[in-house]
PDB file of C-alpha atoms and ligand atoms in Angstrom:
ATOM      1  CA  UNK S   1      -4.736  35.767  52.794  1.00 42.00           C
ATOM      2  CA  UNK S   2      -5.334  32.513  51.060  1.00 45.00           C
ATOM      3  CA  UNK S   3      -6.996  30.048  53.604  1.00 47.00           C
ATOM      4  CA  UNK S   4      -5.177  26.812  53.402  1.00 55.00           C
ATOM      5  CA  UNK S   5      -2.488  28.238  51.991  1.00 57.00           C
ATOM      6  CA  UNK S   6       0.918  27.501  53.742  1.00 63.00           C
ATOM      7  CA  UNK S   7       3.877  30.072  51.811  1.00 63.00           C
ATOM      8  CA  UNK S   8       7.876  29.488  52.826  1.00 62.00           C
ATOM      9  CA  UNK S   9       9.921  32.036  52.345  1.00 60.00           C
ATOM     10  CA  UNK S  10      13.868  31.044  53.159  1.00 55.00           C
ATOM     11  CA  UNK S  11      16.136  34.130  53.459  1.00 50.00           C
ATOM     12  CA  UNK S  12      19.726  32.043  53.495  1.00 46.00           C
ATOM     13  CA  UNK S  13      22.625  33.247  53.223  1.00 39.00           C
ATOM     14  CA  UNK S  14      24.838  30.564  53.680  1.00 42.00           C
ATOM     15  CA  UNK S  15      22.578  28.304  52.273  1.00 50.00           C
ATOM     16  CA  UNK S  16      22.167  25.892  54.380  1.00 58.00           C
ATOM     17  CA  UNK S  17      18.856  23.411  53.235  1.00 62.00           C
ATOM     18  CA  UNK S  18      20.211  20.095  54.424  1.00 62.00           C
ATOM     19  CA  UNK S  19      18.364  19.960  57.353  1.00 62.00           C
ATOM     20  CA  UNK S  20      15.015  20.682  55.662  1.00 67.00           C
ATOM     21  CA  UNK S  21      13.697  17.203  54.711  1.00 72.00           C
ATOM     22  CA  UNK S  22      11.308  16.579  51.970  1.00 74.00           C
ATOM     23  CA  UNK S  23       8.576  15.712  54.951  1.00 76.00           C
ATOM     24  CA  UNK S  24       9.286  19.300  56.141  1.00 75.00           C
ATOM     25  CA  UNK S  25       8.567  20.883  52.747  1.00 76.00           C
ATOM     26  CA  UNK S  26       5.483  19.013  52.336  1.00 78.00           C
ATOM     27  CA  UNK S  27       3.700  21.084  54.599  1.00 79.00           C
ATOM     28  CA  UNK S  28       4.004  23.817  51.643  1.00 83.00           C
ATOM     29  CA  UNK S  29       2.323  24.676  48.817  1.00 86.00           C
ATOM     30  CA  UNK S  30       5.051  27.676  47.934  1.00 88.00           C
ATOM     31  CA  UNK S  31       8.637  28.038  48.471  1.00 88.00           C
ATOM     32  CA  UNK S  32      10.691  30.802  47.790  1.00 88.00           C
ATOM     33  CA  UNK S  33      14.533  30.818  48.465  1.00 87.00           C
ATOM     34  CA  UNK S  34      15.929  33.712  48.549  1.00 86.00           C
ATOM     35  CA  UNK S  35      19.804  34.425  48.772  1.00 80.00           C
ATOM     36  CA  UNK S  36      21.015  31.092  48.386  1.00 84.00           C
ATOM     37  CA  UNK S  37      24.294  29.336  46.626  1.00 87.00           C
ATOM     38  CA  UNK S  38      23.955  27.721  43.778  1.00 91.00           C
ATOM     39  CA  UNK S  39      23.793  24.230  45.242  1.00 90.00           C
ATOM     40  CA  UNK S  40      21.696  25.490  47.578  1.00 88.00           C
ATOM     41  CA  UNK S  41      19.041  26.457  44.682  1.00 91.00           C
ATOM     42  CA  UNK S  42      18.970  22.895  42.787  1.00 93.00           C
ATOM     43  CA  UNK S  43      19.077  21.097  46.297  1.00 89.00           C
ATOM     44  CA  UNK S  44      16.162  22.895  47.425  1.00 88.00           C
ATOM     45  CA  UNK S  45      14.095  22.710  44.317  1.00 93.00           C
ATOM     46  CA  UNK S  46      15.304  18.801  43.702  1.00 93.00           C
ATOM     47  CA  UNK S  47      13.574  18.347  46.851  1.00 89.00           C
ATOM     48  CA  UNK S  48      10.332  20.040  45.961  1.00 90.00           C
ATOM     49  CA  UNK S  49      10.286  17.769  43.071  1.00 94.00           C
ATOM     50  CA  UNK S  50      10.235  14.700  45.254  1.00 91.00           C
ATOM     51  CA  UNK S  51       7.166  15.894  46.682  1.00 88.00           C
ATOM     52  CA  UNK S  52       3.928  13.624  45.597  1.00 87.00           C
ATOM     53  CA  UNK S  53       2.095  17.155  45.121  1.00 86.00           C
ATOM     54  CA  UNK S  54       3.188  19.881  42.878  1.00 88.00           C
ATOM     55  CA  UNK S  55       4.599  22.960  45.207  1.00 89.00           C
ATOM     56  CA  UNK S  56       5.249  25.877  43.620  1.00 92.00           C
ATOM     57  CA  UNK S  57       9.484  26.784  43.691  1.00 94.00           C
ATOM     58  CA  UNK S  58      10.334  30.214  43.765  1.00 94.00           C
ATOM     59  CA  UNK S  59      14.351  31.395  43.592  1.00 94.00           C
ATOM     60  CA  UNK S  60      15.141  35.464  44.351  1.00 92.00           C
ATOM     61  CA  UNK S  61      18.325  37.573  43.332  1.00 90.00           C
ATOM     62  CA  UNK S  62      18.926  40.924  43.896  1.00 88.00           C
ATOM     63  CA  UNK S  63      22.580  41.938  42.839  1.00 89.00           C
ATOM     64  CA  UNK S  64      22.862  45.252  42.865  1.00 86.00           C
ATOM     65  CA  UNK S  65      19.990  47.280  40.743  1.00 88.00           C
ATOM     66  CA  UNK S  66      19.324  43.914  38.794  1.00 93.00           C
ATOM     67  CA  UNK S  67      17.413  41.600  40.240  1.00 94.00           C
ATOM     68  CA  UNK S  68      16.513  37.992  38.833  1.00 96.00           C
ATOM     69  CA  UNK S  69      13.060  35.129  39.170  1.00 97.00           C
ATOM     70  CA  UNK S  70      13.129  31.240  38.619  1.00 97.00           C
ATOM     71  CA  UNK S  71      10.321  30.034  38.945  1.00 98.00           C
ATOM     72  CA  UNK S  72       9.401  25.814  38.420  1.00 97.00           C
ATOM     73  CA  UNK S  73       5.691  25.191  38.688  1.00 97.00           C
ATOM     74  CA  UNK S  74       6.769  21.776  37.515  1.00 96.00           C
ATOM     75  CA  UNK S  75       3.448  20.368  35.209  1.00 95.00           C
ATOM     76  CA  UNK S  76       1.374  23.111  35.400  1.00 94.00           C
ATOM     77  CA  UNK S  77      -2.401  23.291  34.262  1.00 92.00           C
ATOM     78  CA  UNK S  78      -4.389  26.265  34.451  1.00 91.00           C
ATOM     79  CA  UNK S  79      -7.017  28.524  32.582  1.00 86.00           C
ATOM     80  CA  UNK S  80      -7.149  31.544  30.665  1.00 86.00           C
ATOM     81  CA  UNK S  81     -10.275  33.762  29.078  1.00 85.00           C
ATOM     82  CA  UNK S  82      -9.458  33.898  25.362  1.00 84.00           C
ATOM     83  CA  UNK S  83     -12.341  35.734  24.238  1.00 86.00           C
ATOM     84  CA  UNK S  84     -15.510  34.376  25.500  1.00 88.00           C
ATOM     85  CA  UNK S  85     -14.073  30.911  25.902  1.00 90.00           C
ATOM     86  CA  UNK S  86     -11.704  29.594  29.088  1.00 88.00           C
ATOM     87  CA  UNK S  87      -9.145  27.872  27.607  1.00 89.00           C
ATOM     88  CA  UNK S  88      -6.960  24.839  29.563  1.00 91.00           C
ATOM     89  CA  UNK S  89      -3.718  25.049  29.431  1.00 92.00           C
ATOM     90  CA  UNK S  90      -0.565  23.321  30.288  1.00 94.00           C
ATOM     91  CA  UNK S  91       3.144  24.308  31.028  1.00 95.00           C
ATOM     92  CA  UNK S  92       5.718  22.009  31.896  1.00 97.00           C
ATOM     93  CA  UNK S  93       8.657  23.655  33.972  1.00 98.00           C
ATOM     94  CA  UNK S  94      12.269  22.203  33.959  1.00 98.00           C
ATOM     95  CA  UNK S  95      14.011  22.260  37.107  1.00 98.00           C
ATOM     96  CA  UNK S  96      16.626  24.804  37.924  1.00 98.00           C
ATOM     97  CA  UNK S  97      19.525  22.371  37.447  1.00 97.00           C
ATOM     98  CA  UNK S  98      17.780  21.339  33.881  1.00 98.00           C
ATOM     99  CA  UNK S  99      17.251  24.824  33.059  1.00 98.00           C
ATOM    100  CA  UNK S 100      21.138  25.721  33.788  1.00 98.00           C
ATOM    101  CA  UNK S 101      22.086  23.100  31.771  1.00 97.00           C
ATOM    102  CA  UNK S 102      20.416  24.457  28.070  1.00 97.00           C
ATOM    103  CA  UNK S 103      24.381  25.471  26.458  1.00 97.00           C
ATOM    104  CA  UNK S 104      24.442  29.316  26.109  1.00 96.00           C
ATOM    105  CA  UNK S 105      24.873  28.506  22.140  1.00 93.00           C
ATOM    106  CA  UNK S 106      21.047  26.996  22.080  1.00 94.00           C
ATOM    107  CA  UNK S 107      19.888  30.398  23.634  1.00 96.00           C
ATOM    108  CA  UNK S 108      18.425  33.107  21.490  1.00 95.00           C
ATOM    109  CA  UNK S 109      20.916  35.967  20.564  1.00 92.00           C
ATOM    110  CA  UNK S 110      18.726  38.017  21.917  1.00 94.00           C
ATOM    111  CA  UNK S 111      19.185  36.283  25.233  1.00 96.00           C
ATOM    112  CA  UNK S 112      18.735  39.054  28.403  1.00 96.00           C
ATOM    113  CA  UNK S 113      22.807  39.422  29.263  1.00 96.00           C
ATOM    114  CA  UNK S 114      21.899  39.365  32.877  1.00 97.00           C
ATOM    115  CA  UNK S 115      21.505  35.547  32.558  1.00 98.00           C
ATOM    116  CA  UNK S 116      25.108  34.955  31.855  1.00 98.00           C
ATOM    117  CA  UNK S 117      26.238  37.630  34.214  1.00 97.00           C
ATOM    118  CA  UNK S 118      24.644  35.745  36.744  1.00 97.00           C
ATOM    119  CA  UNK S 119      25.477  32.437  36.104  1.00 98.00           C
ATOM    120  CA  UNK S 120      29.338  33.844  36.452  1.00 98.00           C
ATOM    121  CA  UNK S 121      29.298  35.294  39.345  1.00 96.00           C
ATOM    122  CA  UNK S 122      27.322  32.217  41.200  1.00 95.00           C
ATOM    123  CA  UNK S 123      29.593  30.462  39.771  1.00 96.00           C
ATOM    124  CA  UNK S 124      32.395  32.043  41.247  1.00 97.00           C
ATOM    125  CA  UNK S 125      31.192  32.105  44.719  1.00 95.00           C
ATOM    126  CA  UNK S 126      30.525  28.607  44.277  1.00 94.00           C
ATOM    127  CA  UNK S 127      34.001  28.022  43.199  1.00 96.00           C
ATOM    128  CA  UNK S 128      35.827  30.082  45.780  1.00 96.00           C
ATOM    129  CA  UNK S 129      33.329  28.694  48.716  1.00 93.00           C
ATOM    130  CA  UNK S 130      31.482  31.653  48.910  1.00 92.00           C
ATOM    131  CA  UNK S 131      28.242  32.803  50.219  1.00 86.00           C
ATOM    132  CA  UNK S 132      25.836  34.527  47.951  1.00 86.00           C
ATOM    133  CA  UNK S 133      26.777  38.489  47.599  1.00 86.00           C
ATOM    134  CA  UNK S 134      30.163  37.669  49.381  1.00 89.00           C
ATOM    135  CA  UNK S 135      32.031  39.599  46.269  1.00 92.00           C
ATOM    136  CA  UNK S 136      33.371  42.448  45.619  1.00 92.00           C
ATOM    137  CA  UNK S 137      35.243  44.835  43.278  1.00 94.00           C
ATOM    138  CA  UNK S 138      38.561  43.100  44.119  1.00 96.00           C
ATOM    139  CA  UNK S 139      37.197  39.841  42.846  1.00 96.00           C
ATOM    140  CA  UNK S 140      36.886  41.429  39.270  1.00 97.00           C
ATOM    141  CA  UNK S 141      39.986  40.176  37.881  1.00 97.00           C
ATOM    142  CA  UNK S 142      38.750  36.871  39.262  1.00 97.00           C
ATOM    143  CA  UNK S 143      35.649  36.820  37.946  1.00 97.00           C
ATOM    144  CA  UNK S 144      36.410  38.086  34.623  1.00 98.00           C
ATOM    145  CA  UNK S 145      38.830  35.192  33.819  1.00 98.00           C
ATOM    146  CA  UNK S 146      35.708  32.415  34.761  1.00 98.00           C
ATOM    147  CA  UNK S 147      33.777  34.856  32.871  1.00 98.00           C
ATOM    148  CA  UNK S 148      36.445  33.697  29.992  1.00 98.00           C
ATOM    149  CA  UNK S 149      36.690  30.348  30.389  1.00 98.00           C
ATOM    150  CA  UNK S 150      32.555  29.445  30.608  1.00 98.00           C
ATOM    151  CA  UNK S 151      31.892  31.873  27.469  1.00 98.00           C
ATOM    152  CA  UNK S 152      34.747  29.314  25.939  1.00 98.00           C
ATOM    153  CA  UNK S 153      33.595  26.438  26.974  1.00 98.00           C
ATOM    154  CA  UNK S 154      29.474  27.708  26.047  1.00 97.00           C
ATOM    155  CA  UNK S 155      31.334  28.968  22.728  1.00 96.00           C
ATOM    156  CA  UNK S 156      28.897  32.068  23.619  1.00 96.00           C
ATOM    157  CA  UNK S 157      31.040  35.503  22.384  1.00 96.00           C
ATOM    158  CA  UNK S 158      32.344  36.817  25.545  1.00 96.00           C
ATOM    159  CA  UNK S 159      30.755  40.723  24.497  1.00 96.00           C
ATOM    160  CA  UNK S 160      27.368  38.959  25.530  1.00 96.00           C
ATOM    161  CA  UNK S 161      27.875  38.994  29.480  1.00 97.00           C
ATOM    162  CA  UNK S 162      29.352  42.756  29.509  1.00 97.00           C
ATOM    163  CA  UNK S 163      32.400  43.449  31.784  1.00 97.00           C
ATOM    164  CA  UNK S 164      30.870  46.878  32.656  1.00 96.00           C
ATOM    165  CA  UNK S 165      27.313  44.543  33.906  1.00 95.00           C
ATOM    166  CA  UNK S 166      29.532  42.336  35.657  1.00 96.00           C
ATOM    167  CA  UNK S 167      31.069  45.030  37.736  1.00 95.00           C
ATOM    168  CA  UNK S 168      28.045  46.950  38.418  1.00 93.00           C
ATOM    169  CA  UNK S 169      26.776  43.582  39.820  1.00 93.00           C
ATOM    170  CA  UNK S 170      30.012  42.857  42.273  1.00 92.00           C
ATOM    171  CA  UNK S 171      30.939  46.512  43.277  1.00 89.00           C
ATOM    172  CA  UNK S 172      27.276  47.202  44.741  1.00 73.00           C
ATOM    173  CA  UNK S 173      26.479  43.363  45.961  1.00 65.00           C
ATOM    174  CA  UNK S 174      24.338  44.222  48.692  1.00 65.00           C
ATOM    175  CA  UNK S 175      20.549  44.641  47.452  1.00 64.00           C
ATOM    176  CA  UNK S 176      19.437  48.159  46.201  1.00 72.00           C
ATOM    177  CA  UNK S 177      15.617  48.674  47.898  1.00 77.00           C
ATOM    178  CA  UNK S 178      13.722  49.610  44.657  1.00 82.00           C
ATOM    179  CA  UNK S 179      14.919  46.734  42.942  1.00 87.00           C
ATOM    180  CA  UNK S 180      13.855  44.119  45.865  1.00 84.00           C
ATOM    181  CA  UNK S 181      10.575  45.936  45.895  1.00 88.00           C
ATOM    182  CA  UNK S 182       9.696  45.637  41.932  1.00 90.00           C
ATOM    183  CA  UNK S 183      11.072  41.946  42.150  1.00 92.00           C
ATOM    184  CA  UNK S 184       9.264  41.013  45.804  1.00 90.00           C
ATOM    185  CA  UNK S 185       5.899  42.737  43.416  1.00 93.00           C
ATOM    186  CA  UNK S 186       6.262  40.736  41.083  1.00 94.00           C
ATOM    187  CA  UNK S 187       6.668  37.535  42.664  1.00 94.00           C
ATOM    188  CA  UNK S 188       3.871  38.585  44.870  1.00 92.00           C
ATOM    189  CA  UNK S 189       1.782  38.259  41.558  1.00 94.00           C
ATOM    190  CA  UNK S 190       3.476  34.874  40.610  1.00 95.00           C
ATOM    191  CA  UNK S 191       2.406  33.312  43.613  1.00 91.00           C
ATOM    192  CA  UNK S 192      -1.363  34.428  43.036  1.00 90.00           C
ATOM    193  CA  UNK S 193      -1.629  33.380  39.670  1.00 91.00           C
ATOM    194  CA  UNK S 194      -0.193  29.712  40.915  1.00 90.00           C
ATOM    195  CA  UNK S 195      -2.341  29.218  43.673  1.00 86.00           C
ATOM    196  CA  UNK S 196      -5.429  30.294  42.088  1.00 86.00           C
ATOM    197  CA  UNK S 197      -4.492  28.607  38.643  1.00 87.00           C
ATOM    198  CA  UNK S 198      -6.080  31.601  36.775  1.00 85.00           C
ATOM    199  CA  UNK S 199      -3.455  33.637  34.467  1.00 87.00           C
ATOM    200  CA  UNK S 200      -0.587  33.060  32.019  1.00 92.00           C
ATOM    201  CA  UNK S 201       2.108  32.192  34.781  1.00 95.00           C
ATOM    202  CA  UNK S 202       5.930  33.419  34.293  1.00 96.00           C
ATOM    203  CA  UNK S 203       8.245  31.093  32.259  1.00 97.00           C
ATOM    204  CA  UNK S 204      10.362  30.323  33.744  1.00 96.00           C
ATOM    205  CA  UNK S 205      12.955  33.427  34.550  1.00 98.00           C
ATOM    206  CA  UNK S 206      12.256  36.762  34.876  1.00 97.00           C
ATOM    207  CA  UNK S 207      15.009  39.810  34.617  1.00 97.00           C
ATOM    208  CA  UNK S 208      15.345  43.403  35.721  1.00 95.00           C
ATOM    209  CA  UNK S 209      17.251  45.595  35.836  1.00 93.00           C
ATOM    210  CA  UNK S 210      16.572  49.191  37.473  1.00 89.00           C
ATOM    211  CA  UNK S 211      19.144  51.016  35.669  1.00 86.00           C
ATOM    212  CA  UNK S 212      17.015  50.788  32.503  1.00 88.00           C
ATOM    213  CA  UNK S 213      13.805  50.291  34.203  1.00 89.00           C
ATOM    214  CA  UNK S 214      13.772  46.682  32.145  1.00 91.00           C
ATOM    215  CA  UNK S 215      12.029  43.697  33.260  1.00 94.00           C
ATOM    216  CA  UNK S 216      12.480  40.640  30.482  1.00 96.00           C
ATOM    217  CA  UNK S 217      10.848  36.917  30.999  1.00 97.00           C
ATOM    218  CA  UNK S 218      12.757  34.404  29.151  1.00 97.00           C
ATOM    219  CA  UNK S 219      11.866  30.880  28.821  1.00 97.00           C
ATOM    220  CA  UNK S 220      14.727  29.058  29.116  1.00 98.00           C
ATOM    221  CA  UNK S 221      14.075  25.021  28.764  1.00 97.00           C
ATOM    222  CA  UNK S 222      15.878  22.086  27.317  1.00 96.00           C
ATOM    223  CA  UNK S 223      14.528  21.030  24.139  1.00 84.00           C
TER     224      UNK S 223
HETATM  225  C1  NAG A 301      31.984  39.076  19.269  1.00 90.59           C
HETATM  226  O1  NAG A 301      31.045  40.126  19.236  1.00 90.59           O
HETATM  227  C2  NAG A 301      31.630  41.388  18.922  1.00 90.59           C
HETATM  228  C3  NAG A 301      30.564  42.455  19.101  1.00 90.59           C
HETATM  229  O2  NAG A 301      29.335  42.063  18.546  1.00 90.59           O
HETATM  230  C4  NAG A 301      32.207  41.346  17.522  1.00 90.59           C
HETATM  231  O3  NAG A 301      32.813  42.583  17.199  1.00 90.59           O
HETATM  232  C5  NAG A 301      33.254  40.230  17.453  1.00 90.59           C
HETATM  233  O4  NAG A 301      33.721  40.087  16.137  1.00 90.59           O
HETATM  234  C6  NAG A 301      32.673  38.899  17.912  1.00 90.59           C
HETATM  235  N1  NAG A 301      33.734  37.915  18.012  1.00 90.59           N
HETATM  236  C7  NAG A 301      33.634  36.706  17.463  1.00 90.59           C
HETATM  237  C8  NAG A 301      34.811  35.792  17.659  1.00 90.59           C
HETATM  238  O5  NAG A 301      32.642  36.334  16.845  1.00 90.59           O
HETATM  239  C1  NAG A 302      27.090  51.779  43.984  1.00 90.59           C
HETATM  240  O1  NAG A 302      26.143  52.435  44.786  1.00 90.59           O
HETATM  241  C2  NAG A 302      26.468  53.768  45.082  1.00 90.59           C
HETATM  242  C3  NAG A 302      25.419  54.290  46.049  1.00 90.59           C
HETATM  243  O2  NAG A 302      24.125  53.980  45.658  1.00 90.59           O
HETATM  244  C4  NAG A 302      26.528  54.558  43.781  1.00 90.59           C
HETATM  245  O3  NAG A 302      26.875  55.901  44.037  1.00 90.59           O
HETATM  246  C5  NAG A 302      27.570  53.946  42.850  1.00 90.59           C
HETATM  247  O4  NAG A 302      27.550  54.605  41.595  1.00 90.59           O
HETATM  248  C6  NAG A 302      27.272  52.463  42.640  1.00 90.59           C
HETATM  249  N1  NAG A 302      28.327  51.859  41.871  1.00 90.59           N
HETATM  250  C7  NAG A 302      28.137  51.295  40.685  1.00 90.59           C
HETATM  251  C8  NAG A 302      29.336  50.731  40.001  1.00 90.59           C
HETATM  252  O5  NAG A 302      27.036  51.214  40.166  1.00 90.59           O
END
């Protein structure tokens, strides 16, 4: 579709990029990861960041009907018609890791609760040696009391990652087709705007959920 354009797409499930070396990568201009651990997600785009050229990083979650987009176009220039005029401008992207590490406190109140809900439940596969979607409804109890103890720790009121989104995201792990098919559009888009450097790109996550039709872009960046 794009000459010259080289596009990796990793569908792991146990997450497994160690034996992907930085010299591999560098034969890309886009990677997606899709699927992956938590480790697996910073490792991956850590090493896309070593990289002497700028490749696009692309990480995909579909829980359920909810579905989540990081993306880290790392210092990004492009250009945009405003009016008559093209304007230049220029993003710069945090990693994953960096973005993960903004405390919940700094966020907006406003902030979309699938974020947090998220965060939890990677968090608990991560801590119980998981692989991504390896929960279930009998991990509730589990999760709820992590769910506790990071909304204590963030000082983030604990009614802002809802027990009833939590278990809607556990009890139905396995991806719902609609939802992977509004996300894989989407990112479809992403990837055009990035290689062609012409359109406001997403910053820097993207949210939906299917069971109110939502899709929300938050920008979520150390200061
Ligand atoms: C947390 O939020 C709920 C709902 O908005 C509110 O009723 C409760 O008082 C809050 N708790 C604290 C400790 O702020
Ligand atoms: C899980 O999926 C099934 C089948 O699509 C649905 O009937 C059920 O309501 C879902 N459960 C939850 C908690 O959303």
């Amino acid at each position: 579709m794009f000459c010259g354009c080289s596009f990796l797409l990793f569908v792991l499930a146990s997450g497994d990029l160690s034996s992907f070396d930085v010299e591999f990568l560098s034969k890309f201009d886009v990677v997606v990861v899709s699927c992956c651990t938590l480790s697996a997600k910073k490792l991956a785009n850590g090493k896309c960041r070593k990289l002497s050229k700028r490749v696009a990083f692309y990480a995909v979650d579909c829980r359920d009907s909810c579905g989540e987009i990081f993306v880290d176009l790392q210092d990004y220039k492009y250009s945009k018609k405003k009016q008559d005029e093209t304007v230049e401008c220029d993003l710069k992207y945090p990693s994953f890791e960096d973005a993960l590490s903004v405390p919940w406190r700094a966020l907006h109140r406003r902030m979309s609760k699938l974020y947090y809900a998220m965060r939890v439940i990677e968090k608990f596969e991560e801590a119980e040696g998981r692989s991504t979607g390896e929960v279930s409804i009998a991990d509730f109890s589990g999760l709820l009391k992590l769910k506790k103890e990071i909304c204590t720790a963030q000082s983030l009121n604990e009614s802002q990652v809802p027990d009833s989104l939590l278990k809607r995201l556990v009890t139905n792990a396995t991806e719902f087709p609609p939802v992977c098919a509004i996300i894989g559009g989407i990112l479809g888009q992403e990837v055009i705007k990035a290689i062609s450097g012409k359109g406001d790109p997403l910053k820097n996550f993207f949210f939906f959920d299917a069971f109110d039709g939502k899709g929300i872009i938050e920008d979520i960046s150390p200061k």
